Coordinates of C-alpha atoms in Angstrom, one line a residue:
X3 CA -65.5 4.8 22.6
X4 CA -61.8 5.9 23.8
X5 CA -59.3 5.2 21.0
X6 CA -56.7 3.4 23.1
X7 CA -53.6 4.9 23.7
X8 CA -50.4 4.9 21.3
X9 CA -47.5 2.6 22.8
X10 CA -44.2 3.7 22.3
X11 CA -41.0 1.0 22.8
X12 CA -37.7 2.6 23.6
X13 CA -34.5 0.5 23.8
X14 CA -31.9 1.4 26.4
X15 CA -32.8 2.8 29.8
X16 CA -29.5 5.5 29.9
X17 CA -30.1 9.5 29.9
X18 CA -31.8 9.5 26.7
X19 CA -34.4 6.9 26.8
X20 CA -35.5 8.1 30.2
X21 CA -36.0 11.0 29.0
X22 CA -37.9 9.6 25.7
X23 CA -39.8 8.0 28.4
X24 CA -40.7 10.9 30.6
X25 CA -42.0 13.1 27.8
X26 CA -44.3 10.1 26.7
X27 CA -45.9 9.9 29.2
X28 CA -46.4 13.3 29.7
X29 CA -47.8 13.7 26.1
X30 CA -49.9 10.5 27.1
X31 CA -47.9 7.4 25.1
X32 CA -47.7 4.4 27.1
X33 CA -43.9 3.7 27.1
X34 CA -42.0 0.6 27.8
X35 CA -38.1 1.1 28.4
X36 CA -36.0 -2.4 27.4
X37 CA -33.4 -2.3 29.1
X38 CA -30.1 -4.6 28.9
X39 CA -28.9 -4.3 32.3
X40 CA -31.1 -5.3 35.6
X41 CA -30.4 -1.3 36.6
X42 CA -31.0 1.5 34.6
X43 CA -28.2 4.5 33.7
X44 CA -26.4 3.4 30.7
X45 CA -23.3 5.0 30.8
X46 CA -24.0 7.4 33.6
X47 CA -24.4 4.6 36.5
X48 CA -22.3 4.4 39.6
X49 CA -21.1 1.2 41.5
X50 CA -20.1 0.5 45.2
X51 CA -16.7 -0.4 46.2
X52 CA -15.5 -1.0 49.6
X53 CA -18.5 1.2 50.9
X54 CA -17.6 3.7 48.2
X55 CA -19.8 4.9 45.6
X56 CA -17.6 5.3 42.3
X57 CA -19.4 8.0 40.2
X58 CA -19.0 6.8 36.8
X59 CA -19.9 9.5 34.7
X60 CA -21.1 13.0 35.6
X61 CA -18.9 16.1 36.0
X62 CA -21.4 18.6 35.8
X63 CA -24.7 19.2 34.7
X64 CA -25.6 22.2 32.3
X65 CA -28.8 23.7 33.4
X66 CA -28.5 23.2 36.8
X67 CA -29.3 27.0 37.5
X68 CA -32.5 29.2 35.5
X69 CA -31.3 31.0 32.7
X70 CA -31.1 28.6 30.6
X71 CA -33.7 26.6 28.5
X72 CA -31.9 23.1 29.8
X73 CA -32.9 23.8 33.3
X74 CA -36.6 23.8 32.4
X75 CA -36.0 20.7 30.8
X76 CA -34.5 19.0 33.9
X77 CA -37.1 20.1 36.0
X78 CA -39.4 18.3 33.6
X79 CA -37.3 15.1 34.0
X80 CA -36.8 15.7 37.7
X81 CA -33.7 16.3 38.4
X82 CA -34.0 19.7 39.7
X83 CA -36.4 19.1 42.5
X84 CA -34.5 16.0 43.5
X85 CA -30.6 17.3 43.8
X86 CA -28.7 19.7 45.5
X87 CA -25.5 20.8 43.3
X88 CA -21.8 22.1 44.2
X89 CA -20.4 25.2 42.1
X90 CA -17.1 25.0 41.7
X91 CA -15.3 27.8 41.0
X92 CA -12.5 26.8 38.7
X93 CA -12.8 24.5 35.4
X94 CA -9.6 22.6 35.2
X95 CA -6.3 22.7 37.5
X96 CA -2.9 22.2 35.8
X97 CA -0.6 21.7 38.5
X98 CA 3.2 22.1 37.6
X99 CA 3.7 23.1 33.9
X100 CA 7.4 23.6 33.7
X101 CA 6.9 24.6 38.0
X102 CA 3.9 26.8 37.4
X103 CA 0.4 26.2 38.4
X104 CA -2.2 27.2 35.9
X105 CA -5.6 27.7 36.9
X106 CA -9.0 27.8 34.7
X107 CA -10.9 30.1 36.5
X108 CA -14.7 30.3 35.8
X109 CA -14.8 34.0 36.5
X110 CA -13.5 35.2 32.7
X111 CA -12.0 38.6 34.9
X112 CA -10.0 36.5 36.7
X113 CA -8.8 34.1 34.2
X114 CA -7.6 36.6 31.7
X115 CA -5.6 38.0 34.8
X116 CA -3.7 35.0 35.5
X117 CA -3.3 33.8 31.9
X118 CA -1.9 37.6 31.0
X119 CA 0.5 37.1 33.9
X120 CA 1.8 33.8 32.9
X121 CA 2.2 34.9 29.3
X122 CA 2.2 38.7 28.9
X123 CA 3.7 38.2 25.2
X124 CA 0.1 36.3 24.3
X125 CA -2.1 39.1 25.7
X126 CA -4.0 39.4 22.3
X127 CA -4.4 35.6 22.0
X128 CA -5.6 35.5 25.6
X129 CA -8.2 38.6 24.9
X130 CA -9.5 36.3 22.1
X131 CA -10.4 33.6 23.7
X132 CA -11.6 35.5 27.0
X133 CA -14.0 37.5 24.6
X134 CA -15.3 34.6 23.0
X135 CA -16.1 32.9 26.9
X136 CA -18.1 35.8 27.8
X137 CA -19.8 36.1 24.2
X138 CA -21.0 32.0 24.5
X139 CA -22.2 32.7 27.8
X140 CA -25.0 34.0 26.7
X141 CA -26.1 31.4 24.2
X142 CA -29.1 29.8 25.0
X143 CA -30.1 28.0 22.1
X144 CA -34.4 27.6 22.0
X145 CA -35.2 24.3 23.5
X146 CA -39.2 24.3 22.9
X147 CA -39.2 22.6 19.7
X148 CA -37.6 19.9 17.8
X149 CA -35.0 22.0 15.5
X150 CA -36.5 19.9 12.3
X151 CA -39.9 21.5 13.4
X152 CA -38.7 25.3 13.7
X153 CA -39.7 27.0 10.8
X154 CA -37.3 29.1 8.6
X155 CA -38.7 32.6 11.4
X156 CA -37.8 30.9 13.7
X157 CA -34.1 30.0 12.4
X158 CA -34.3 33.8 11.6
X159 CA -34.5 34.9 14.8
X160 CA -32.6 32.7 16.7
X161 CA -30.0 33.9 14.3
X162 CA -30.5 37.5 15.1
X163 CA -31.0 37.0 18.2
X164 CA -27.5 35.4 18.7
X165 CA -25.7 36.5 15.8
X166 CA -22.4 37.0 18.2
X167 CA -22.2 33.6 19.1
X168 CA -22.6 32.5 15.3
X169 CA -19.4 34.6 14.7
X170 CA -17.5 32.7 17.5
X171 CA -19.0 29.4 16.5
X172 CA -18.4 30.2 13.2
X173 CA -14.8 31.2 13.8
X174 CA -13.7 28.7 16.5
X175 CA -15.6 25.4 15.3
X176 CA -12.7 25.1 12.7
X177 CA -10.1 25.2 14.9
X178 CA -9.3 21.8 17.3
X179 CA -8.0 22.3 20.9
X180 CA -4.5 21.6 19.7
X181 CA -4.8 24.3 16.8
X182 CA -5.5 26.5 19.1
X183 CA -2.6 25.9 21.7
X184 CA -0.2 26.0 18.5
X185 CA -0.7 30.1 18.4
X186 CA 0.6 30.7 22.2
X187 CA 3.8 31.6 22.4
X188 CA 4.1 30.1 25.9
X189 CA 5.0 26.2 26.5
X190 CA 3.0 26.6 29.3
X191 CA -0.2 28.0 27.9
X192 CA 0.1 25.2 25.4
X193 CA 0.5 22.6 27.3
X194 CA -2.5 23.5 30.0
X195 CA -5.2 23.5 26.8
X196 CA -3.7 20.7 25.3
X197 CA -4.5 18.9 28.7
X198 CA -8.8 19.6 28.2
X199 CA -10.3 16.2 27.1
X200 CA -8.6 15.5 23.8
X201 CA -7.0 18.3 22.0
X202 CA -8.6 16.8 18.6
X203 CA -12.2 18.4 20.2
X204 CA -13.4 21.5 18.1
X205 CA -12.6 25.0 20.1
X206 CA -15.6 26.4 19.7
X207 CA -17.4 23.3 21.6
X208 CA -14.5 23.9 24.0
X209 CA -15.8 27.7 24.3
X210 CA -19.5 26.7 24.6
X211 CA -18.6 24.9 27.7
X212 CA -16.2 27.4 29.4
X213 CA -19.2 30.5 28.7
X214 CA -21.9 27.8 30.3
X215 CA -19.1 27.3 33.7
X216 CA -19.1 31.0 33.1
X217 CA -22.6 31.7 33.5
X218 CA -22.8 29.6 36.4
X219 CA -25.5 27.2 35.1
X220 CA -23.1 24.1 35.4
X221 CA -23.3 22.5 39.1
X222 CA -22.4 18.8 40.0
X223 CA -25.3 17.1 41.3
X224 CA -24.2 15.7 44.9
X225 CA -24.5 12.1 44.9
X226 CA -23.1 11.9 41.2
X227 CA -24.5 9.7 38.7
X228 CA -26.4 7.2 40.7
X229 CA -28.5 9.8 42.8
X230 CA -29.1 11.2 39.3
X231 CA -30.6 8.4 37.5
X232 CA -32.0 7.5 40.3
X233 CA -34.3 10.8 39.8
X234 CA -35.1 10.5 35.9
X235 CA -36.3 6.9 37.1
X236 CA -38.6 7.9 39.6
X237 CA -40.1 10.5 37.4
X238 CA -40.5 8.0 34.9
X239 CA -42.2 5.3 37.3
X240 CA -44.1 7.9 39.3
X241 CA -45.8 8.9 35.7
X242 CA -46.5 5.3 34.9
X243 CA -43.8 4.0 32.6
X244 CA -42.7 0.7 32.5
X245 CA -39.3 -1.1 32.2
X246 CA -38.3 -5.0 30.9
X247 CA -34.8 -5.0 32.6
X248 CA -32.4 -7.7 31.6
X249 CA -34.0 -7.6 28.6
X250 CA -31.6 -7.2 25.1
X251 CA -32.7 -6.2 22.0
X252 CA -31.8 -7.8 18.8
X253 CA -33.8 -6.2 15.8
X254 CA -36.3 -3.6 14.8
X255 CA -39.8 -5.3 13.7
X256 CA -40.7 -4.3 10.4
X257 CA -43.4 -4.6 8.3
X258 CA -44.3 -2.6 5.2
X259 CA -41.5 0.1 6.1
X260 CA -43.2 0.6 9.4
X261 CA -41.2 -0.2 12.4
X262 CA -43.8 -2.3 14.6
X263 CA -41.8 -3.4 17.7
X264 CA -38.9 -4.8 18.9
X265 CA -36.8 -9.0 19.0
X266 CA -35.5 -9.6 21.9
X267 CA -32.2 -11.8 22.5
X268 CA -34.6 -15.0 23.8
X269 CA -36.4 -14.3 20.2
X270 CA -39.3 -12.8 22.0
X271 CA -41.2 -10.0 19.7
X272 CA -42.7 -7.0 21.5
X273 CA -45.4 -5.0 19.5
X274 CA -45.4 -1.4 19.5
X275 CA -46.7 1.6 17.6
X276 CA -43.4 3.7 17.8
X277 CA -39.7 2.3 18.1
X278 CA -37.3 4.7 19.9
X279 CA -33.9 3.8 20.2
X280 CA -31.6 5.2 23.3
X281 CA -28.4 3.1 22.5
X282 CA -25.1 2.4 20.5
X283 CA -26.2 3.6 17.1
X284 CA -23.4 1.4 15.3
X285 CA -25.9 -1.8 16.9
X286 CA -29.1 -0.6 15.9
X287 CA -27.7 0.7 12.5
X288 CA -25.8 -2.1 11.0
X289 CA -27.3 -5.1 13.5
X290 CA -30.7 -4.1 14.3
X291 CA -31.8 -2.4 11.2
X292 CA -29.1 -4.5 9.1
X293 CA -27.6 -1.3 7.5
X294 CA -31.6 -1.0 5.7
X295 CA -33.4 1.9 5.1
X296 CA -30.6 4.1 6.4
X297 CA -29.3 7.1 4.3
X298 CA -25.9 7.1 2.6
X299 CA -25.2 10.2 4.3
X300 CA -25.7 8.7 7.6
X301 CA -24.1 5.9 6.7
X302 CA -20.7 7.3 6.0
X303 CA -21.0 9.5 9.0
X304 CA -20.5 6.0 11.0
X305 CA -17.8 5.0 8.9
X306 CA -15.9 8.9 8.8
X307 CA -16.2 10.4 11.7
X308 CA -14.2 9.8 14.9
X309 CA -15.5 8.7 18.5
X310 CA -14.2 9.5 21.7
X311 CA -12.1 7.4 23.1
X312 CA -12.3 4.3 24.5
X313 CA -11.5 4.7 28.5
X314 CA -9.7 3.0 31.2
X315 CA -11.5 4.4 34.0
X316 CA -9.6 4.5 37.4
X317 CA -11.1 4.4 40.7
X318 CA -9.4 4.7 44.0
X319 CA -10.6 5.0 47.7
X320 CA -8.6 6.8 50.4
X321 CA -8.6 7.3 53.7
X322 CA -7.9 11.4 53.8
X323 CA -10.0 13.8 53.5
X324 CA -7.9 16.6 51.0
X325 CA -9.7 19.6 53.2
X326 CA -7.1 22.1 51.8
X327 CA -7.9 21.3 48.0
X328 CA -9.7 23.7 45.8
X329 CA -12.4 21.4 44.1
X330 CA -12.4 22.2 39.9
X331 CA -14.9 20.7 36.9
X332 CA -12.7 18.5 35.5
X333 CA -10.1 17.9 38.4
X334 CA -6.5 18.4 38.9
X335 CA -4.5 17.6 36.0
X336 CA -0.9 16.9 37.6
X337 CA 2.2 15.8 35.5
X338 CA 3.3 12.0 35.9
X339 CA 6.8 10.4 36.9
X340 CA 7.1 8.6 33.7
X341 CA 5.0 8.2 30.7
X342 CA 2.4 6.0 31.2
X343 CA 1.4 3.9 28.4
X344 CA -2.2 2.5 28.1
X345 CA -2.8 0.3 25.3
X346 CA -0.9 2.5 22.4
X347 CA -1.8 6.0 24.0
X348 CA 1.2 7.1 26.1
X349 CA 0.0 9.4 28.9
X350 CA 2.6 12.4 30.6
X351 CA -0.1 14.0 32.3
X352 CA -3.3 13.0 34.2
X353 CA -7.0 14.6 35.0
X354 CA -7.7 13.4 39.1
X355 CA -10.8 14.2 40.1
X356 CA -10.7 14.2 44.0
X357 CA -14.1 14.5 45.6
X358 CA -13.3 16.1 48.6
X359 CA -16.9 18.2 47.6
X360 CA -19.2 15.0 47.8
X361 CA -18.7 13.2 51.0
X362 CA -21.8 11.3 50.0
X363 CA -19.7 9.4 47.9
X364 CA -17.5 8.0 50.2
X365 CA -17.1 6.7 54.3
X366 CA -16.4 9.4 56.8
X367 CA -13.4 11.0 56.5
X368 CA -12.4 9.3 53.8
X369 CA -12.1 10.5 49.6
X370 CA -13.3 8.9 46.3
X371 CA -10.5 9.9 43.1
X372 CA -11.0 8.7 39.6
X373 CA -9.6 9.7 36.6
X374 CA -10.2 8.6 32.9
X375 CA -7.4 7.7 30.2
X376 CA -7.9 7.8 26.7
X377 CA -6.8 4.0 25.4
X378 CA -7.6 1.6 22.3
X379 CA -10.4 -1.2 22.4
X380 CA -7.9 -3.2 20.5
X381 CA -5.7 -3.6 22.9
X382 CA -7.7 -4.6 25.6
X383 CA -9.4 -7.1 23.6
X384 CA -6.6 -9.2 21.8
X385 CA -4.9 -9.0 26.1
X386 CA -7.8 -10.6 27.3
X387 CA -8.2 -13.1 24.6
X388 CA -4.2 -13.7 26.0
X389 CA -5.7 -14.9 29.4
X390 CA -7.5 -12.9 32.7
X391 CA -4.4 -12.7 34.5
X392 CA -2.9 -11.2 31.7
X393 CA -5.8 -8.5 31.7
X394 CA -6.3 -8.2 35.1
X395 CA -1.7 -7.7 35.8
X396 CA -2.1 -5.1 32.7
X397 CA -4.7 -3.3 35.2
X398 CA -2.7 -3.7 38.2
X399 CA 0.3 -2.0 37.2
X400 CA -1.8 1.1 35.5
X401 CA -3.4 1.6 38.8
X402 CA -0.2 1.3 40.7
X403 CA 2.3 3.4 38.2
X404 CA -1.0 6.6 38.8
X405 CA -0.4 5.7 42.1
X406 CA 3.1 6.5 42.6
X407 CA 2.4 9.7 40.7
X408 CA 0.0 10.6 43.0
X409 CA 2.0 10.2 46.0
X410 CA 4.7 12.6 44.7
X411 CA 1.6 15.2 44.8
X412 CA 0.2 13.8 48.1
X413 CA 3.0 12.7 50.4
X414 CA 1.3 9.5 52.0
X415 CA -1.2 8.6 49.9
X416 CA 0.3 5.1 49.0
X417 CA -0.8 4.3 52.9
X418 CA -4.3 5.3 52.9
X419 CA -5.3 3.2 50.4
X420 CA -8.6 1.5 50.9
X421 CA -9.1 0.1 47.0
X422 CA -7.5 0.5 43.5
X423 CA -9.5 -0.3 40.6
X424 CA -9.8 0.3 36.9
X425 CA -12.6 -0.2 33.8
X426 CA -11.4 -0.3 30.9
X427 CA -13.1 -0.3 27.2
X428 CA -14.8 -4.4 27.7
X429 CA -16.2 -3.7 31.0
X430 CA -17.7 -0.3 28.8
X431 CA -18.9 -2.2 26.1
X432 CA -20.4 -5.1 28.1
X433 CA -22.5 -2.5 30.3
X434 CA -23.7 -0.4 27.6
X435 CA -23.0 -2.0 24.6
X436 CA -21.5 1.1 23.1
X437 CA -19.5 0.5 20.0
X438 CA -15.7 -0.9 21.3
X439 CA -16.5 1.2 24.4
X440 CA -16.6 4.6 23.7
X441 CA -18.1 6.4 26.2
X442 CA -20.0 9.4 24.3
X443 CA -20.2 8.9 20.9
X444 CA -18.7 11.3 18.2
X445 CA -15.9 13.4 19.4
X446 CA -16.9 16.8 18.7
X447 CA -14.0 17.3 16.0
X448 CA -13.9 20.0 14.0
X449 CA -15.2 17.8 10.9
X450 CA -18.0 16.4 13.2
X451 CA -19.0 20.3 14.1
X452 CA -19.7 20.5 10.6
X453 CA -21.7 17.1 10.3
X454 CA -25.8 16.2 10.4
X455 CA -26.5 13.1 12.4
X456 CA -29.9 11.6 10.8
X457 CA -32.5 11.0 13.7
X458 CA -35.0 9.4 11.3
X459 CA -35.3 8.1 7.9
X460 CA -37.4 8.5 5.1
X461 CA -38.0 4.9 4.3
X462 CA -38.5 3.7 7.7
X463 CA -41.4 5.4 9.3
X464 CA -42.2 5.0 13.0
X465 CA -39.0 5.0 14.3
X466 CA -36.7 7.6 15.8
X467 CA -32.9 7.3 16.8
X468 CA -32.0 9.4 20.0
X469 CA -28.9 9.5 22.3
X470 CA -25.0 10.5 22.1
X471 CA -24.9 8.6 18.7
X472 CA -27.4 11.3 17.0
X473 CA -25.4 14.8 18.4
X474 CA -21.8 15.1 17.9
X475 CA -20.5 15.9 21.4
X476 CA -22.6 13.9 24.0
X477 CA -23.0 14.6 26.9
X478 CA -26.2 15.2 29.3
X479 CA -27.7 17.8 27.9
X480 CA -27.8 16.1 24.3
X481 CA -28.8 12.7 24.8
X482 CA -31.8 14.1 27.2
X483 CA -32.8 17.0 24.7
X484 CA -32.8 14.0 22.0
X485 CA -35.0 12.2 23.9
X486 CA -37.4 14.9 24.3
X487 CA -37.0 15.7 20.3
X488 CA -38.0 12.2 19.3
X489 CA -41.1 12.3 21.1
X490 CA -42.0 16.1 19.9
X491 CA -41.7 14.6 16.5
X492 CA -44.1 11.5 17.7
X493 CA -46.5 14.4 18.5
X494 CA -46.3 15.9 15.1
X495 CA -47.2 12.8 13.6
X496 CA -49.6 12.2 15.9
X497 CA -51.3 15.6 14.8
X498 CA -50.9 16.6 18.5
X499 CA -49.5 19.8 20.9
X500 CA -46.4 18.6 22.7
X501 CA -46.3 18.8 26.1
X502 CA -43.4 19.8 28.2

């Protein structure tokens, strides 16, 4: 008689547990996905807006091009047969540092060109950096196997193998952003890094992105984060996995150190074999699991290290179409008319990204921009707890002061306004439930570079964390590779050959 197959729950229906969901059923796991939210996407979801189609998440995709171990694992998930993807050709744009326009270029020639002319004095400094770009852009860490499951060869060679990017890593992973920026003796130099992301973020994670843009394996999916989920899910379904949408979990089933299932809110248990979690590791840590069977180590990684950011996340329609502008990763970072303060953070400079390169995204003719601003949960809760209107004016005036700055880039912009909006940490927190609405997890500090995120504990068998919470940084790449890697270790236990 055929054993019957293995059932595998996996709670939260973002990046990471579609992708725990995918690999299951390929490796032949029934898989059920509980999923929150009547949608699935997590934190990389989009949402209409006065026929717009605000991308809330993606900025680029690493392994959008072969070369790359990531790209095999997309096609797997199917989100390379199913998208089409813009190259830009520039990382950031710093628009007026001290009246000079400073351009990360992804072609490492041409960047060290400009740099070298905006700052001949930090030549060496720029040569530095420029080498270790063009050094990481050829690390392609191996993506077959779990890394718990490589044997101590295989560390060996991978070390070989990339012993040049070790050195940078090695090197830069000490270093933050703003450590960095310290040693030019230009203003301006210092100023353009110190506008990436937060300057707290480790350099080398900084240079593992800018050799990736290098190598030209980073495209945008057109269509942004909607079209993209949208893929993952149809993979999933087309396989035969299964979602419960609107459907929270509470707790971890337990019995005899086994994880056996999952509560849900309504006090419904659902039986399983295997317990993934894809969601806020704070919740299924300290809530779910109770802060049991957990690891001191672990433990104290929640408490230590820091998270990104909480966001206010600002959306704006326009009717223009911005034909003349040069399209970047991140955006165009353009200097404010006054410092804006949101929550305790106090702003001088913002990151626009204008999507003049993805007219899916919005009417004809017309232009989605968002931009996203580092601010405090705190804030935002004790306002609202002050009244709506108090929260909702708070909002208003952000979006109008980002506003005014943006007209003195783009004379008339005030009058082609077809929506403001703005999320801020609640409205993150209420969709994915991540802890006081961080958006990615641990920032990638350089204390966090450093640090070992448990997946899995020795006391608890039959359950495996994966997502942002599990791999300082984030990100797309991580949260799917997690995925993958909690099912590979499913297989191992299971005593059979994973299955890409």
């Amino acid at each position: 008689m055929k054993k019957p197959k293995k059932n595998v729950i996996i709670i939260g229906g973002g990046v990471a547990g579609l992708s725990a969901g995918i690999y299951a059923r390929l490796n032949g796991f029934e898989s059920t996905i509980f999923e929150s939210n009547p949608t699935a996407g997590g934190v990389c979801s989009s949402w209409d807006k006065e026929g717009f189609y605000v991308n809330g998440s993606i900025h680029w995709v690493v392994g959008s091009e072969p070369g790359i171990d990531f790209y095999d694992m997309w096609s797997d998930l199917g989100v390379i047969p199913d998208n089409k993807f813009h190259n830009h050709n520039c990382f950031l744009e710093c628009k007026n540092i001290e009246g000079v326009d400073v351009h990360f270029y992804l072609d490492s020639v041409k960047l060290k060109r400009h740099l070298t002319e905006i700052s001949p004095l930090d030549s060496g400094l720029i040569s530095e950096f420029i080498d270790g770009i063009r050094i990481m852009a050829n690390a392609n860490l191996p993506m077959e196997r779990a890394f718990e499951l490589l044997h101590a060869w295989d560390w060996s060679k991978t070390f070989i193998g990339h012993f040049p990017e070790v050195q940078v890593l090695g090197k830069f992973n000490q270093l933050s952003i703003r450590d960095f920026a310290k040693k030019f003796k230009s203003k301006i130099l210092q100023k353009a890094f110190e506008s990436f992301w937060s300057p707290e973020m480790s350099m080398g994670f900084f240079l593992i992105h800018m050799g990736y843009a290098h190598s030209g394996v980073t495209g945008y999916p057109l269509g942004g984060s909607g079209k993209f989920i949208e893929s993952m899910v149809r993979r999933y379904t087309d396989l035969g996995g299964k979602f419960k949408f609107n459907q929270k979990a509470s707790e971890i089933l337990i019995n005899k150190n086994r994880a056996v299932g999952i509560q849900t809110i309504d006090n419904t248990q659902h039986f399983s074999d295997y317990v993934i979690s894809a969601c806020d590791g704070h919740n299924v840590i300290f809530k779910m699991l109770k802060g049991e069977y957990v690891d001191e180590i672990t433990k104290n990684s929640y408490r230590c290290l820091k998270t990104y950011p909480s966001l206010v996340y600002f959306s704006a329609g326009i009717n223009r179409r911005f034909d003349n502008l040069n399209s970047s990763i991140i955006g165009i970072n353009i200097p404010l008319i006054k410092p804006l303060k949101v929550g305790s953070f106090i702003h001088e400079r913002v990151s626009f990204q204008i999507y003049n390169f993805d007219p899916s995204l919005s009417p004809k003719g017309k232009t989605l921009i968002t931009a996203m601003l580092d601010t405090n949960y705190d804030f935002w809760k004790n306002l609202l707890s002050e009244g709506k209107e108090k929260y909702n004016h708070e909002k208003d005036r952000i979006n109008h002061e980002l506003l005014q700055s943006l007209e003195q880039e783009f004379q008339g912009i005030s009058d082609q306004v077809e929506f403001l909006d703005s999320s801020t940490p609640l409205t993150y927190e209420r969709w994915t439930g991540n802890h006081k609405g961080s958006y990615e997890g641990w920032l990638p500090t350089p204390k966090a570079a450093k640090s070992k995120i448990s997946t899995h504990f020795k006391d608890l068998e039959n359950f495996f964390m994966s997502g942002h919470w599990v791999i300082p940084g984030g990100g797309l790449p991580s949260a799917a590779y997690s995925g993958k890697e909690a099912i590979q270790l499913i297989c191992k236990k299971e005593g059979i050959d994973f299955k890409p």
